[in-house]
Amino acid sequence: KAGVTQTPRYLIKTRGQQVTLSCSPISGHRSVSWYQQTPGQGLQFLFEYFSETQRNKGNFPGRFSGRQFSNSRSEMNVSTLELGDSALYLCASSLAERQANYGYTFGSGTRLTVV
Amino acid sequence: QKEVEQDPGPLSVPEGAIVSLNCTYSNSAFQYFMWYRQYSRKGPELLMYTYSSGNKEDGRFTAQVDKSSKYISLFIRDSQPSDSATYLCALKPHSGSRLTFGEGTQLTVNP
């Protein structure tokens, strides 16, 4: 059974550019969440999607957005990149919100570097 | 003040030692408790989850929750070099899906 797949693994962008990251959840999982991991702030919740609807959003500026497709694959977009957006972006999936009580399965992440 | 406090370490122990990792939290809304292990350049991997106060054991790992003290622990018995990783506690309220993570404790087990 394939795990959570995130692409690309590594990305280097310039300040002011925008970026799109992709996440394919475990087959059958309908809930996808995104987290940002930095050395200073640790793992912080970005947003969660279930059945193509955003169910929850963290405290991030509007430059961070996402969406989920009918096949449960999800993308997140960051516009007008800032140096502080450099981080590991992690995607996690679960069958449904209730199953999240028992933990998410995370992907290996996309390492974004903004220069 | 952070909702979840976790000593970042680093923590270095000899092989075979018993390791104790801890988190404290302030929000009594947290009802579900998880421990993740993260190796370098990898995503977090779920180790254990628990709901109620008390102990839960899985092989060499024991998770302990004390809701009255808002204190959770992970014990690793007979630690191995392969246990060297960052350990993150994650907490979740009854409703909603957002996990709140501790900062993570970096553990090194020396052969």
CSV table of C-alpha atoms in Angstrom, one decimal, chain A residues 6-11 13 17-23 34 63 65-67 69 73-81 89 110 112:
chain,number,residue,atom,x,y,z
A,6,GLN,CA,4.7,14.6,-1.9
A,7,THR,CA,6.2,16.2,-4.9
A,8,PRO,CA,8.6,17.7,-5.5
A,9,ARG,CA,11.0,16.7,-2.6
A,10,TYR,CA,13.2,19.8,-2.9
A,11,LEU,CA,12.5,23.2,-4.3
A,13,LYS,CA,12.6,29.6,-5.3
A,17,GLN,CA,7.8,34.0,-6.8
A,18,GLN,CA,5.0,31.6,-6.1
A,19,VAL,CA,5.1,27.9,-5.6
A,20,THR,CA,2.7,24.9,-5.8
A,21,LEU,CA,3.3,21.8,-3.8
A,22,SER,CA,1.5,18.5,-4.4
A,23,CYS,CA,0.3,15.7,-2.1
A,34,TRP,CA,-0.8,20.4,5.6
A,63,ARG,CA,-0.6,34.0,0.7
A,65,SER,CA,-3.8,28.6,0.1
A,66,GLY,CA,-4.8,25.1,-0.9
A,67,ARG,CA,-7.3,22.9,-2.6
A,69,PHE,CA,-9.4,17.5,-6.0
A,73,ARG,CA,-5.1,14.7,-4.1
A,74,SER,CA,-4.3,18.1,-2.7
A,75,GLU,CA,-2.1,21.1,-3.6
A,76,MET,CA,-1.0,24.0,-1.6
A,77,ASN,CA,0.2,27.3,-3.1
A,78,VAL,CA,2.3,30.0,-1.6
A,79,SER,CA,2.3,33.4,-3.4
A,80,THR,CA,4.8,36.2,-3.1
A,81,LEU,CA,7.4,34.1,-1.4
A,89,TYR,CA,6.1,21.4,4.1
A,110,THR,CA,8.8,19.1,0.3
A,112,LEU,CA,11.3,24.6,0.1
